[in-house]
Steps between C-alpha positions, in 0.01 A plus 500: 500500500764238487680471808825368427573799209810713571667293783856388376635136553579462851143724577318246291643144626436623864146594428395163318696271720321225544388400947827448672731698722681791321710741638518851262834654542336874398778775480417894532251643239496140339074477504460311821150624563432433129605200559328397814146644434519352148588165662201473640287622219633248290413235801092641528504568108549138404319292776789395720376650800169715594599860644401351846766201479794757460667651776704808457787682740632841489651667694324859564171579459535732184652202304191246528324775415651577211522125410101467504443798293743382297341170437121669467651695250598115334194293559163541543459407829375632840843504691337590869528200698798352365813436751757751382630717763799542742637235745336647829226569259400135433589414809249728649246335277493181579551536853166733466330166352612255746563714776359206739782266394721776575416567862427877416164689551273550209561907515868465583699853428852535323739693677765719287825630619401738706212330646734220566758733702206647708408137570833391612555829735172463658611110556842626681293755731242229591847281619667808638804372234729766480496629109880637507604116609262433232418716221169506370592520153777244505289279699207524211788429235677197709089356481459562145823348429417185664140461382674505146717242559206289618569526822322483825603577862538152557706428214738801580808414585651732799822462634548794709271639741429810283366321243325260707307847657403544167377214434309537762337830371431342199301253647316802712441636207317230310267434771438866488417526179301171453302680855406787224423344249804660249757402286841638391597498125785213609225314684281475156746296314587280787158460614353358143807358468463256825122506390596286223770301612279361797226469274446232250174482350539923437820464354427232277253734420627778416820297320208339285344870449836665353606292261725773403722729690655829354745711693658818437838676650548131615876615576325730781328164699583432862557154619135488639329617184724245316391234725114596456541520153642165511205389705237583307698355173463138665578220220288654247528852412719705263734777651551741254753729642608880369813610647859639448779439760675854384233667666475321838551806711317473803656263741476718753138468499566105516492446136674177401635478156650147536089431473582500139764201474292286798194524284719407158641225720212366690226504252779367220373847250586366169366831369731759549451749276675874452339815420801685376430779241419815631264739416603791718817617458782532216765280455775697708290480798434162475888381440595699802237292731581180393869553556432684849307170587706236348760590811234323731589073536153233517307720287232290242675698247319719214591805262359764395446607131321749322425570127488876590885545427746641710418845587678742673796457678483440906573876610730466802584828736703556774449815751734623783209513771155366510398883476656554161325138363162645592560836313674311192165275513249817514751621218424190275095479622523855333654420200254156468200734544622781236551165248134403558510228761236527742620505845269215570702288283846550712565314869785564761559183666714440824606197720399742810207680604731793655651581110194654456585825715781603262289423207198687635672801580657595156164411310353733786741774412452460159121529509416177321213317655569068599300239648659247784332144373470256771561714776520877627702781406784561732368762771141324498683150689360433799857502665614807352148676629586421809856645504354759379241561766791511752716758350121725441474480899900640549363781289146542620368285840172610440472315168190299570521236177874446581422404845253268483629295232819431724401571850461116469738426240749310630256342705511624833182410683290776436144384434199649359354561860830721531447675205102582553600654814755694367308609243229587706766717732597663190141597399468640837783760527450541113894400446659262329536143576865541641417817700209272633789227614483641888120474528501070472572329815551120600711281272402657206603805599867389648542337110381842346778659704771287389396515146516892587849477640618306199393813287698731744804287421454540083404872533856561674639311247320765235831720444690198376603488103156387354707119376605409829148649673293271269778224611398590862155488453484186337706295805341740787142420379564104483453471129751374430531235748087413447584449145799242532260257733320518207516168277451693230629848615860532273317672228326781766855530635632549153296779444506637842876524392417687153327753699804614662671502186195688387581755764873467401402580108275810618785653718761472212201663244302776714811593663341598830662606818440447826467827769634489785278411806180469235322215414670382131385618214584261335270257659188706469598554066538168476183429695324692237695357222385141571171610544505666171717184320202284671213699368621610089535308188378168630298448163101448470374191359474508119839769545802421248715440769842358558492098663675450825530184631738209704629247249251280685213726442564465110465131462209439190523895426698602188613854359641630240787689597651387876755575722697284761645765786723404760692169308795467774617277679370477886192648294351326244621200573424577884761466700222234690539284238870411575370365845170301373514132316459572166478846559717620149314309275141633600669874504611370119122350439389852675719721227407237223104650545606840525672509174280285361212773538634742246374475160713715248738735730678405829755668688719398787605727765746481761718746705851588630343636844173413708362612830400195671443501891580845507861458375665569116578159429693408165348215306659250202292434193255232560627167365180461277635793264798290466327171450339635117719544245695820375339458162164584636582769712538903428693693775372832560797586728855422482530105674731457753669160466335182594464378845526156711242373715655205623551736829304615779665839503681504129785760431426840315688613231574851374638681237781638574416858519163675609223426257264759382225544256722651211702240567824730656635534793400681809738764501503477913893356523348230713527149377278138524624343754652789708452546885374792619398640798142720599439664812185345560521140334846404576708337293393351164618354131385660220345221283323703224479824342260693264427846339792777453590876623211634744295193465772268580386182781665222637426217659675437806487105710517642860493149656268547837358801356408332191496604110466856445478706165620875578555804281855662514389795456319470800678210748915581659639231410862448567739224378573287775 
């Protein structure tokens, strides 16, 4: 088999390039892998390096895999042994071999995320720290942050005594941790790292020893993997890095994508070379990601091009609500599936977690089965569980599951000692746990009580409208407030937010009404309607099923039909991005990906109207539909006309009279922006209109009591 056969131009000089520094500029669906694994077949094939002189970098797991059966596929040789693997990987590895040198014990253990969080709580209680001064969680990320940078407590620089406190903990927590024997993921890196920095003889060892280095998703390096990388490359070695700056979308997880121009600068890379034809998607698809990313400044600059021709047009819709872009979605799945696509083939992507309620909902209605990649479906989250467990205790107290998994949750200092006894107490009288409450005395007891009072409180709450009850539960019960001393927590609170539009969404549809002096109905049909949303049509493996996933979830996946929900503004880009350094052109990088993961159809989908926080809000047009030309674009719906961004809170334009879907007026003898008054709102501005005769709705700005949409046939209003 001759290796270099079917790899174009660019493919072939990056393979064959003789030992120096190269940098591979490898766009979407351009043959990276091809490229990389062939690299260093070509290297073994002809004598330039043994398979044990080569050392290889991924970045997960699955992808050195891949690479090594790959290259047994392309030589015959015995690939076990050989150093391909990820970062914490190698690491791992050679501290294992020199663990001596390293100051670790011979056995030492690897702690993951959650091992790591159970380490740092136990570290607090052993100080008697208090963990709402200092979270656990945002404690373990401040430590991981630093160890990344290369950093430690000593070299920490703390000008306030908050930070100098946890700097302090840090410090606790090392000598904790080198006590046991254990070592964090962060500590891995850093720990070989300083392993080889402090020592010569191993690291002229080792830079002997790898006379070649090849690294993949190089735009995805941290500062401290650059620098070990750098390390072991000494005076001698060839860095032959695989990356593409349009897809650096993780600098939230530290990822540095100036890594890219310090390496071109620093190691003076004569070799740049660009992977540029795809072979993924049609031309159409392409055009619109290279001008979408174009709009960024300091990029290494590449474009895409395929020989696959242009394709179909980009298929662009616009709904009124979020609701109606989930059913015109289902409505399209079910056309796709009647034209032979398999359902496998076709992804929803969104910017947030929390689109996926919406979007799960109407493929729930509609019977047809989807799989959440990367993460759970919306009613299995941890946070939403919880929530969930609250409102099942308003409605039943003797719900044994629901009480234990938040009898504790916020914590509130109820131990397993607690719990044995009540347990015990409950086994006694034969009851359940919170009949059994009375039985436990002491501390435990006087904790059990509160945590009993606190139900009291939500269960006189249980005759409230189910929207604002969930709303009550969720600040009552202290989720709320345990999420947002969370580091991480904005997503959870994102989709603790989605669940009361959830609840919102299930009023409007079941139509349920509350009795007077009972318990509401409503709460206990939507109980069982999560339940049964949680428990149907999540598919089996091996099931042609429809792909849900975040935008970030999709990076190295490709379909071939996709659709992009939720392109507003404040959306997708986030509205976090207008606040963060840089924060616009990752979003752009971020919507670069997701378009770039559709192979022959994609569509683009945005709406008038979406419940966010548990309020209508009214969204513009996300600037990336404006940034790709007309030419490439098919509206679905009628467009509205083009929008500024240049403002945080830009001007709306209407129409001058109501729009509908027919395209007439409403027929109501109100007018856009008319005042009106309602008896329960207030006063308000009509700002849009849709539908005609019985189904006629406005949408009305009521200022403090936010956007509304109401039906006229239903809502008073009166002009004002």
């Amino acid at each position: 088999m001759n290796l270099l056969e079917r790899l174009n131009e660019p493919q072939l000089a990056a393979v064959t390039l003789p030992p120096q520094h190269a940098l591979i500029l490898a766009g979407a669906g351009s043959g990276k892998t091809r490229v990389l694994t062939t690299r260093l077949a070509w290297l073994i094939s002809t004598g330039q390096v043994s398979p044990q002189g080569v050392l290889a970098v991924t970045f997960t797991n699955k992808a050195a895999k891949e690479m090594l059966a790959r290259l047994s596929a392309m030589l015959p040789i015995n690939v076990k042994g050989m150093w391909v693997g990820t970062f914490h990987g190698l690491c791992n590895r050679m501290l294992r071999a020199h663990y001596r040198d390293a100051g670790l014990p011979q056995l030492f253990q690897i702690l993951d995320s959650a091992d790591q969080l159970s380490a740092v709580k136990r570290m607090l209680k052993s100080l008697n720290v208090d963990d709402e001064k200092f979270p656990p969680r945002e404690l373990c990320w401040f430590i991981n942050a630093q160890k990344e940078a290369g950093l430690r407590p000593a070299a920490v620089e703390a000008w306030d005594d908050y930070t100098r406190k946890r700097v302090g903990l840090y410090e606790a927590y090392e000598t904790q941790c080198q006590k046991e024997g254990v070592v964090d993921f962060a500590e891995l890196l850093l720990r070989c790292y300083e392993l080889l920095e402090r020592n010569e003889p191993l690291r002229r060892h080792y830079q002997e020893r790898f006379r070649h280095i090849l690294v993949d998703e190089f735009q995805d390096t941290n500062k401290l993997q650059y620098r070990w990388l750098k390390l072991l490359a000494g005076e001698g070695a060839a860095l032959f890095c695989v990356g593409d700056d349009d897809q650096s979308i993780y600098a939230f997880r530290g990822a540095d994508v100036g890594n890219m121009r310090d390496f071109e600068r620093e190691f003076k890379v004569a070799n740049l070379i660009r992977l540029e034809q795809n072979y993924r998607s049609h031309g159409n698809i392409l055009d619109a990601a290279n001008a979408i990313i174009q709009n960024n400044p300091s990029r290494l600059g590449k474009n895409l091009w395929t020989e696959a021709g242009a394709g179909e047009p980009i298929r662009v819709h616009e709904s009124y609500s979020d609701g109606d872009e989930a059913r015109f979605i289902v409505e399209e799945v079910k056309a796709l599936s009647n034209d032979g696509h398999a359902r496998a083939e076709i992804a929803l992507l969104y910017r947030s977690n929390a689109q996926s309620r919406a979007l799960e909902h109407a493929l729930f209605n509609a019977g047809i089965p989807y799989r959440v990649y990367g993460g759970l479906r919306f009613f299995e989250r941890a946070e939403i569980k919880h929530a969930l467990a609250y409102l099942r205790l308003i409605a039943n107290p003797d719900d044994d599951t629901a009480f234990a998994r938040v009898v504790n949750f916020p914590a509130r200092g109820i131990g397993a000692r607690t719990l044995e006894q009540l347990a015990d107490a409950a086994r006694t009288r034969g009851s359940s746990l919170h009949a059994a409450i009375a039985d436990v005395q002491g501390a435990g007891g006087a904790k059990l009580a509160a945590f009993a009072s606190l139900l009291v409180k939500l269960r006189e709450a249980g005759q409230l409208p189910l929207p604002e009850l969930v709303t009550h539960v969720l600040d009552l019960s202290a989720l709320r407030t345990h999420y947002q001393n969370e580091k991480e927590g904005q997503e959870r609170l994102a989709n603790l937010d989605e669940l009361v539009n959830a609840a919102i969404n299930f009023v409007t549809e079941a139509g349920t009404v509350n009795t007077e002096g009972e318990l509401s109905a409503e709460l206990i049909s939507f109980l069982a309607h999560a339940a049964l949303e949680a428990g149907e049509h999540q598919a089996g493996e091996g099931d042609d099923a429809l792909q849900l996933m975040t935008v970030h979830s999709a990076k190295g996946l490709e379909f071939n039909v996709v659709f992009i929900c939720g392109l507003e503004e404040g959306l997708f880009p986030h509205e976090n991005s207008l606040l963060e350094d840089k924060g616009q052109e990752e979003e752009r990088r971020l919507m670069y990906v997701a378009v770039t993961r559709a192979r022959q159809r994609l569509y683009l989908c945005h709406a008038q109207t979406r419940m966010l926080h548990g309020q209508t809000r009214y969204n513009l047009p996300s600037r990336f539909i404006d940034e790709i030309p007309a030419g490439l674009l098919k509206f679905l719906t009628a467009r509205a006309g083009k929008s500024s961004y240049g403002a945080v809170s830009p001007g709306l334009t209407f129409d001058p009279t109501p729009r509908r879907r027919d395209g007439g007026g409403s027929g109501s003898g109100f007018r856009i922006g008319q005042t009106v008054m309602h008896a329960k709102f207030g006063l308000g501005v009509i700002v849009n209109a849709e539908g005609g005769g019985a189904d006629a709705r406005v949408q009305i700005n009521f200022g403090n009591a936010g956007m509304k949409w109401l039906a006229l046939s239903v809502a008073k209003l009166e002009p004002a």
